[in-house]
């Protein structure tokens, strides 16, 4: 079974530039998550999709971050414009069942490491 | 406020030795508690999931315990191997949200 695919693996940009990350979840997984993981910390949920609808984006800085999952499969996360504090690993995860299910297991991609200079 | 606190922050042990990682949480309502292993440069991988009624669960050399009364969990690693070097993250699920700890960085030294 193929895992969660993310690209690019690494990205270096200057502050105020724009950047986009791509995620392809495991086939058949309805729920998709984007997390931000700052060095030395646990992942922080940015946005959660159920199919192509947003379930939770309460921690997404909407003035600069946006995400979409148009066809309920692939997803993109965009930052525009980037700030120094956005330097982090951006993890995408997917799960077969919804967030209300007790044992929905999340499968994570390897992440995209973003450095903002 | 939902919180998950892990200790120690980092740990170095010799190969072959055992170790125990701790997790304290204040998450309500409580659904389940998960331990993840995150290798450097990789995404987290689930090790165990325990619900309110489960006190212990094993996955190979990993054994997790849960005390729902004191809201504490531990992850015990037996006969450590070099490949156990990773960050171990405790995650507590409420109704629909997950609260992540900061992780314990484990280094197994030869």
PDB file of C-alpha atoms in Angstrom:
ATOM      1  CA  UNK A   1       0.000   0.000   0.000  1.00  0.00           C
ATOM      2  CA  UNK A   2       1.457   3.349  -1.018  1.00  0.00           C
ATOM      3  CA  UNK A   3       1.835   5.848   1.785  1.00  0.00           C
ATOM      4  CA  UNK A   4       1.081   9.544   1.965  1.00  0.00           C
ATOM      5  CA  UNK A   5       3.139  11.364  -0.644  1.00  0.00           C
ATOM      6  CA  UNK A   6       4.363  14.905  -0.164  1.00  0.00           C
ATOM      7  CA  UNK A   7       6.416  17.233  -2.309  1.00  0.00           C
ATOM      8  CA  UNK A   8       8.756  18.924  -2.338  1.00  0.00           C
ATOM      9  CA  UNK A   9      10.848  17.419   0.477  1.00  0.00           C
ATOM     10  CA  UNK A  10      12.730  20.646   1.035  1.00  0.00           C
ATOM     11  CA  UNK A  11      12.124  24.270   0.148  1.00  0.00           C
ATOM     12  CA  UNK A  12      14.161  27.378   0.840  1.00  0.00           C
ATOM     13  CA  UNK A  13      12.614  30.784   0.181  1.00  0.00           C
ATOM     14  CA  UNK A  14      13.106  34.362   1.239  1.00  0.00           C
ATOM     15  CA  UNK A  15      10.623  36.101   3.487  1.00  0.00           C
ATOM     16  CA  UNK A  16       7.664  37.662   1.710  1.00  0.00           C
ATOM     17  CA  UNK A  17       7.869  35.048  -1.063  1.00  0.00           C
ATOM     18  CA  UNK A  18       5.125  32.529  -1.736  1.00  0.00           C
ATOM     19  CA  UNK A  19       5.347  28.746  -1.475  1.00  0.00           C
ATOM     20  CA  UNK A  20       3.048  25.792  -2.071  1.00  0.00           C
ATOM     21  CA  UNK A  21       3.153  22.228  -0.799  1.00  0.00           C
ATOM     22  CA  UNK A  22       1.406  19.240  -2.301  1.00  0.00           C
ATOM     23  CA  UNK A  23      -0.017  16.125  -0.648  1.00  0.00           C
ATOM     24  CA  UNK A  24      -1.441  12.920  -2.097  1.00  0.00           C
ATOM     25  CA  UNK A  25      -3.140  10.872   0.647  1.00  0.00           C
ATOM     26  CA  UNK A  26      -3.514   7.119   0.808  1.00  0.00           C
ATOM     27  CA  UNK A  27      -6.093   5.953  -1.711  1.00  0.00           C
ATOM     28  CA  UNK A  28      -9.575   5.826  -0.214  1.00  0.00           C
ATOM     29  CA  UNK A  29      -8.771   7.968   2.822  1.00  0.00           C
ATOM     30  CA  UNK A  30     -11.512  10.528   3.244  1.00  0.00           C
ATOM     31  CA  UNK A  31      -9.851  12.652   5.911  1.00  0.00           C
ATOM     32  CA  UNK A  32      -6.762  14.741   5.227  1.00  0.00           C
ATOM     33  CA  UNK A  33      -4.782  16.852   7.671  1.00  0.00           C
ATOM     34  CA  UNK A  34      -2.064  19.483   7.380  1.00  0.00           C
ATOM     35  CA  UNK A  35       0.219  19.986  10.367  1.00  0.00           C
ATOM     36  CA  UNK A  36       3.010  22.437  11.125  1.00  0.00           C
ATOM     37  CA  UNK A  37       5.885  21.037  13.183  1.00  0.00           C
ATOM     38  CA  UNK A  38       8.412  23.525  14.494  1.00  0.00           C
ATOM     39  CA  UNK A  39      11.774  22.070  15.488  1.00  0.00           C
ATOM     40  CA  UNK A  40      11.621  20.426  18.895  1.00  0.00           C
ATOM     41  CA  UNK A  41       7.846  20.511  19.132  1.00  0.00           C
ATOM     42  CA  UNK A  42       4.948  18.237  18.370  1.00  0.00           C
ATOM     43  CA  UNK A  43       2.840  18.765  15.253  1.00  0.00           C
ATOM     44  CA  UNK A  44       0.197  21.492  15.340  1.00  0.00           C
ATOM     45  CA  UNK A  45      -2.961  20.987  13.291  1.00  0.00           C
ATOM     46  CA  UNK A  46      -3.459  23.675  10.664  1.00  0.00           C
ATOM     47  CA  UNK A  47      -6.447  22.352   8.754  1.00  0.00           C
ATOM     48  CA  UNK A  48      -8.509  19.184   8.462  1.00  0.00           C
ATOM     49  CA  UNK A  49     -10.582  18.116   5.447  1.00  0.00           C
ATOM     50  CA  UNK A  50     -13.332  15.530   5.271  1.00  0.00           C
ATOM     51  CA  UNK A  51     -13.489  14.706   1.550  1.00  0.00           C
ATOM     52  CA  UNK A  52     -13.328  18.197   0.017  1.00  0.00           C
ATOM     53  CA  UNK A  53     -14.941  20.034   2.920  1.00  0.00           C
ATOM     54  CA  UNK A  54     -13.105  21.820   5.742  1.00  0.00           C
ATOM     55  CA  UNK A  55     -13.780  20.314   9.186  1.00  0.00           C
ATOM     56  CA  UNK A  56     -11.400  22.401  11.290  1.00  0.00           C
ATOM     57  CA  UNK A  57      -9.222  25.347  10.284  1.00  0.00           C
ATOM     58  CA  UNK A  58      -9.297  27.157  13.613  1.00  0.00           C
ATOM     59  CA  UNK A  59      -5.495  27.273  13.890  1.00  0.00           C
ATOM     60  CA  UNK A  60      -4.790  28.209  10.285  1.00  0.00           C
ATOM     61  CA  UNK A  61      -3.377  31.766   9.963  1.00  0.00           C
ATOM     62  CA  UNK A  62      -5.845  32.708   7.277  1.00  0.00           C
ATOM     63  CA  UNK A  63      -4.213  36.011   6.457  1.00  0.00           C
ATOM     64  CA  UNK A  64      -1.298  34.154   4.870  1.00  0.00           C
ATOM     65  CA  UNK A  65      -2.112  30.439   4.747  1.00  0.00           C
ATOM     66  CA  UNK A  66      -4.617  28.750   2.480  1.00  0.00           C
ATOM     67  CA  UNK A  67      -5.385  25.155   1.619  1.00  0.00           C
ATOM     68  CA  UNK A  68      -7.649  23.363  -0.761  1.00  0.00           C
ATOM     69  CA  UNK A  69      -8.715  19.838  -1.618  1.00  0.00           C
ATOM     70  CA  UNK A  70     -10.768  20.413  -4.713  1.00  0.00           C
ATOM     71  CA  UNK A  71     -11.641  16.867  -5.735  1.00  0.00           C
ATOM     72  CA  UNK A  72     -11.459  15.286  -2.318  1.00  0.00           C
ATOM     73  CA  UNK A  73      -8.137  13.619  -3.061  1.00  0.00           C
ATOM     74  CA  UNK A  74      -4.946  15.681  -3.451  1.00  0.00           C
ATOM     75  CA  UNK A  75      -4.417  18.809  -1.416  1.00  0.00           C
ATOM     76  CA  UNK A  76      -2.232  21.880  -1.595  1.00  0.00           C
ATOM     77  CA  UNK A  77      -1.156  24.187   1.216  1.00  0.00           C
ATOM     78  CA  UNK A  78       0.006  27.685   0.306  1.00  0.00           C
ATOM     79  CA  UNK A  79       1.789  30.387   2.267  1.00  0.00           C
ATOM     80  CA  UNK A  80       1.692  33.917   0.880  1.00  0.00           C
ATOM     81  CA  UNK A  81       3.682  35.884   1.956  1.00  0.00           C
ATOM     82  CA  UNK A  82       6.032  33.773   4.073  1.00  0.00           C
ATOM     83  CA  UNK A  83       7.506  34.976   7.349  1.00  0.00           C
ATOM     84  CA  UNK A  84      10.654  33.837   9.150  1.00  0.00           C
ATOM     85  CA  UNK A  85       8.547  32.100  11.814  1.00  0.00           C
ATOM     86  CA  UNK A  86       6.975  29.879   9.148  1.00  0.00           C
ATOM     87  CA  UNK A  87      10.196  27.856   9.024  1.00  0.00           C
ATOM     88  CA  UNK A  88       9.048  24.373   9.994  1.00  0.00           C
ATOM     89  CA  UNK A  89       8.211  20.937   8.673  1.00  0.00           C
ATOM     90  CA  UNK A  90       4.767  20.750   7.103  1.00  0.00           C
ATOM     91  CA  UNK A  91       3.268  17.303   7.543  1.00  0.00           C
ATOM     92  CA  UNK A  92       0.327  15.892   5.680  1.00  0.00           C
ATOM     93  CA  UNK A  93      -1.627  12.980   7.126  1.00  0.00           C
ATOM     94  CA  UNK A  94      -4.661  10.995   6.069  1.00  0.00           C
ATOM     95  CA  UNK A  95      -7.048   8.619   7.768  1.00  0.00           C
ATOM     96  CA  UNK A  96      -9.666   6.194   6.530  1.00  0.00           C
ATOM     97  CA  UNK A  97     -12.421   7.259   8.878  1.00  0.00           C
ATOM     98  CA  UNK A  98     -13.534  10.613  10.160  1.00  0.00           C
ATOM     99  CA  UNK A  99     -12.250  12.483  13.212  1.00  0.00           C
ATOM    100  CA  UNK A 100     -15.235  11.427  15.306  1.00  0.00           C
ATOM    101  CA  UNK A 101     -14.303   7.769  15.042  1.00  0.00           C
ATOM    102  CA  UNK A 102     -12.526   6.511  18.148  1.00  0.00           C
ATOM    103  CA  UNK A 103      -9.606   4.797  16.505  1.00  0.00           C
ATOM    104  CA  UNK A 104      -9.039   6.721  13.337  1.00  0.00           C
ATOM    105  CA  UNK A 105      -5.365   6.076  12.675  1.00  0.00           C
ATOM    106  CA  UNK A 106      -3.509   8.861  10.929  1.00  0.00           C
ATOM    107  CA  UNK A 107      -0.817   7.985   8.444  1.00  0.00           C
ATOM    108  CA  UNK A 108       1.764  10.699   7.950  1.00  0.00           C
ATOM    109  CA  UNK A 109       3.851  11.674   4.990  1.00  0.00           C
ATOM    110  CA  UNK A 110       7.553  12.451   5.331  1.00  0.00           C
ATOM    111  CA  UNK A 111       6.841  16.179   5.358  1.00  0.00           C
ATOM    112  CA  UNK A 112       8.177  19.242   3.576  1.00  0.00           C
ATOM    113  CA  UNK A 113      10.928  21.097   5.389  1.00  0.00           C
ATOM    114  CA  UNK A 114      10.559  24.828   4.786  1.00  0.00           C
ATOM    115  CA  UNK A 115      13.306  27.314   5.543  1.00  0.00           C
ATOM    116  CA  UNK A 116      12.433  31.000   5.279  1.00  0.00           C
ATOM    117  CA  UNK A 117      15.485  33.264   5.093  1.00  0.00           C
TER     118      UNK A 117
ATOM    119  CA  UNK B   1      -7.136  24.011  28.023  1.00  0.00           C
ATOM    120  CA  UNK B   2      -6.167  20.623  26.608  1.00  0.00           C
ATOM    121  CA  UNK B   3      -2.500  19.864  27.235  1.00  0.00           C
ATOM    122  CA  UNK B   4      -0.126  16.933  26.888  1.00  0.00           C
ATOM    123  CA  UNK B   5       3.157  17.066  28.789  1.00  0.00           C
ATOM    124  CA  UNK B   6       5.970  14.612  28.132  1.00  0.00           C
ATOM    125  CA  UNK B   7       9.081  13.805  30.089  1.00  0.00           C
ATOM    126  CA  UNK B   8      11.966  13.627  29.872  1.00  0.00           C
ATOM    127  CA  UNK B   9      12.562  16.042  27.023  1.00  0.00           C
ATOM    128  CA  UNK B  10      15.495  13.930  25.860  1.00  0.00           C
ATOM    129  CA  UNK B  11      17.155  10.714  26.930  1.00  0.00           C
ATOM    130  CA  UNK B  12      20.350   8.840  26.081  1.00  0.00           C
ATOM    131  CA  UNK B  13      20.611   5.121  26.873  1.00  0.00           C
ATOM    132  CA  UNK B  14      22.992   2.327  25.973  1.00  0.00           C
ATOM    133  CA  UNK B  15      21.955  -0.273  23.440  1.00  0.00           C
ATOM    134  CA  UNK B  16      20.264  -3.209  25.098  1.00  0.00           C
ATOM    135  CA  UNK B  17      18.992  -1.219  28.074  1.00  0.00           C
ATOM    136  CA  UNK B  18      15.338  -0.536  28.894  1.00  0.00           C
ATOM    137  CA  UNK B  19      13.742   2.872  29.260  1.00  0.00           C
ATOM    138  CA  UNK B  20      10.403   4.449  30.141  1.00  0.00           C
ATOM    139  CA  UNK B  21       8.909   7.617  28.731  1.00  0.00           C
ATOM    140  CA  UNK B  22       6.170   9.527  30.522  1.00  0.00           C
ATOM    141  CA  UNK B  23       3.076  11.374  29.348  1.00  0.00           C
ATOM    142  CA  UNK B  24       0.649  13.409  31.480  1.00  0.00           C
ATOM    143  CA  UNK B  25      -2.464  14.915  29.954  1.00  0.00           C
ATOM    144  CA  UNK B  26      -5.380  17.172  30.682  1.00  0.00           C
ATOM    145  CA  UNK B  27      -7.726  16.490  27.785  1.00  0.00           C
ATOM    146  CA  UNK B  28     -11.471  16.361  28.165  1.00  0.00           C
ATOM    147  CA  UNK B  29     -13.435  14.555  27.028  1.00  0.00           C
ATOM    148  CA  UNK B  30     -10.993  11.694  26.633  1.00  0.00           C
ATOM    149  CA  UNK B  31     -11.328   9.260  23.744  1.00  0.00           C
ATOM    150  CA  UNK B  32      -7.973   7.545  23.426  1.00  0.00           C
ATOM    151  CA  UNK B  33      -4.230   7.966  23.830  1.00  0.00           C
ATOM    152  CA  UNK B  34      -1.669   7.214  21.156  1.00  0.00           C
ATOM    153  CA  UNK B  35       2.065   6.891  21.065  1.00  0.00           C
ATOM    154  CA  UNK B  36       3.867   7.757  17.842  1.00  0.00           C
ATOM    155  CA  UNK B  37       7.476   7.194  16.826  1.00  0.00           C
ATOM    156  CA  UNK B  38       9.028   9.825  14.592  1.00  0.00           C
ATOM    157  CA  UNK B  39      12.362   9.054  12.986  1.00  0.00           C
ATOM    158  CA  UNK B  40      14.479  12.032  11.953  1.00  0.00           C
ATOM    159  CA  UNK B  41      13.234  13.443   8.680  1.00  0.00           C
ATOM    160  CA  UNK B  42      10.147  11.242   8.620  1.00  0.00           C
ATOM    161  CA  UNK B  43       6.521  11.575   9.584  1.00  0.00           C
ATOM    162  CA  UNK B  44       5.203  10.058  12.850  1.00  0.00           C
ATOM    163  CA  UNK B  45       4.202   6.395  12.813  1.00  0.00           C
ATOM    164  CA  UNK B  46       1.587   5.019  15.181  1.00  0.00           C
ATOM    165  CA  UNK B  47       2.851   2.530  17.808  1.00  0.00           C
ATOM    166  CA  UNK B  48      -0.186   2.004  20.045  1.00  0.00           C
ATOM    167  CA  UNK B  49      -3.697   3.308  20.648  1.00  0.00           C
ATOM    168  CA  UNK B  50      -5.396   2.831  24.017  1.00  0.00           C
ATOM    169  CA  UNK B  51      -8.943   3.644  25.013  1.00  0.00           C
ATOM    170  CA  UNK B  52     -10.262   4.421  28.476  1.00  0.00           C
ATOM    171  CA  UNK B  53     -10.741   0.758  29.384  1.00  0.00           C
ATOM    172  CA  UNK B  54      -7.313  -0.434  28.262  1.00  0.00           C
ATOM    173  CA  UNK B  55      -4.526  -0.370  30.851  1.00  0.00           C
ATOM    174  CA  UNK B  56      -1.723  -1.765  28.762  1.00  0.00           C
ATOM    175  CA  UNK B  57      -0.946  -2.526  25.142  1.00  0.00           C
ATOM    176  CA  UNK B  58       2.154  -3.980  23.564  1.00  0.00           C
ATOM    177  CA  UNK B  59       3.687  -3.709  20.117  1.00  0.00           C
ATOM    178  CA  UNK B  60       6.810  -5.836  19.989  1.00  0.00           C
ATOM    179  CA  UNK B  61       9.367  -4.353  22.381  1.00  0.00           C
ATOM    180  CA  UNK B  62       7.123  -1.360  23.039  1.00  0.00           C
ATOM    181  CA  UNK B  63       4.617  -1.515  25.918  1.00  0.00           C
ATOM    182  CA  UNK B  64       2.306   1.373  26.682  1.00  0.00           C
ATOM    183  CA  UNK B  65       0.339   1.773  29.908  1.00  0.00           C
ATOM    184  CA  UNK B  66      -2.565   4.046  30.685  1.00  0.00           C
ATOM    185  CA  UNK B  67      -3.965   5.208  34.018  1.00  0.00           C
ATOM    186  CA  UNK B  68      -7.102   7.136  33.106  1.00  0.00           C
ATOM    187  CA  UNK B  69      -7.723   8.088  36.735  1.00  0.00           C
ATOM    188  CA  UNK B  70      -4.435   9.950  37.125  1.00  0.00           C
ATOM    189  CA  UNK B  71      -4.336  10.862  33.425  1.00  0.00           C
ATOM    190  CA  UNK B  72      -0.893   9.392  32.945  1.00  0.00           C
ATOM    191  CA  UNK B  73       0.625   7.115  30.359  1.00  0.00           C
ATOM    192  CA  UNK B  74       4.034   5.563  29.913  1.00  0.00           C
ATOM    193  CA  UNK B  75       5.857   3.937  27.032  1.00  0.00           C
ATOM    194  CA  UNK B  76       8.351   1.251  28.015  1.00  0.00           C
ATOM    195  CA  UNK B  77      10.997   0.141  25.543  1.00  0.00           C
ATOM    196  CA  UNK B  78      12.659  -3.194  26.258  1.00  0.00           C
ATOM    197  CA  UNK B  79      16.123  -4.216  25.089  1.00  0.00           C
ATOM    198  CA  UNK B  80      16.658  -1.038  23.127  1.00  0.00           C
ATOM    199  CA  UNK B  81      18.166  -1.100  19.653  1.00  0.00           C
ATOM    200  CA  UNK B  82      19.962   1.595  17.693  1.00  0.00           C
ATOM    201  CA  UNK B  83      16.910   1.872  15.450  1.00  0.00           C
ATOM    202  CA  UNK B  84      14.854   2.987  18.444  1.00  0.00           C
ATOM    203  CA  UNK B  85      16.613   6.359  18.267  1.00  0.00           C
ATOM    204  CA  UNK B  86      13.766   8.726  17.435  1.00  0.00           C
ATOM    205  CA  UNK B  87      11.299  11.169  18.899  1.00  0.00           C
ATOM    206  CA  UNK B  88       8.353   9.585  20.718  1.00  0.00           C
ATOM    207  CA  UNK B  89       5.189  11.642  20.711  1.00  0.00           C
ATOM    208  CA  UNK B  90       2.207  11.167  23.000  1.00  0.00           C
ATOM    209  CA  UNK B  91      -1.112  12.198  21.454  1.00  0.00           C
ATOM    210  CA  UNK B  92      -4.462  12.363  23.208  1.00  0.00           C
ATOM    211  CA  UNK B  93      -7.717  12.329  21.287  1.00  0.00           C
ATOM    212  CA  UNK B  94     -10.711  14.207  22.618  1.00  0.00           C
ATOM    213  CA  UNK B  95     -14.074  14.094  20.840  1.00  0.00           C
ATOM    214  CA  UNK B  96     -12.654  14.935  17.428  1.00  0.00           C
ATOM    215  CA  UNK B  97      -9.406  16.775  18.040  1.00  0.00           C
ATOM    216  CA  UNK B  98      -5.903  15.501  18.712  1.00  0.00           C
ATOM    217  CA  UNK B  99      -3.587  17.165  21.238  1.00  0.00           C
ATOM    218  CA  UNK B 100       0.091  16.455  20.641  1.00  0.00           C
ATOM    219  CA  UNK B 101       2.893  16.462  23.183  1.00  0.00           C
ATOM    220  CA  UNK B 102       6.272  17.930  22.278  1.00  0.00           C
ATOM    221  CA  UNK B 103       7.864  14.518  22.261  1.00  0.00           C
ATOM    222  CA  UNK B 104      10.780  12.820  23.989  1.00  0.00           C
ATOM    223  CA  UNK B 105      13.954  12.575  21.921  1.00  0.00           C
ATOM    224  CA  UNK B 106      15.566   9.176  22.549  1.00  0.00           C
ATOM    225  CA  UNK B 107      19.121   8.394  21.509  1.00  0.00           C
ATOM    226  CA  UNK B 108      20.312   4.821  21.789  1.00  0.00           C
ATOM    227  CA  UNK B 109      24.085   4.697  21.919  1.00  0.00           C
ATOM    228  CA  UNK B 110      26.194   1.651  20.958  1.00  0.00           C
TER     229      UNK B 110
END
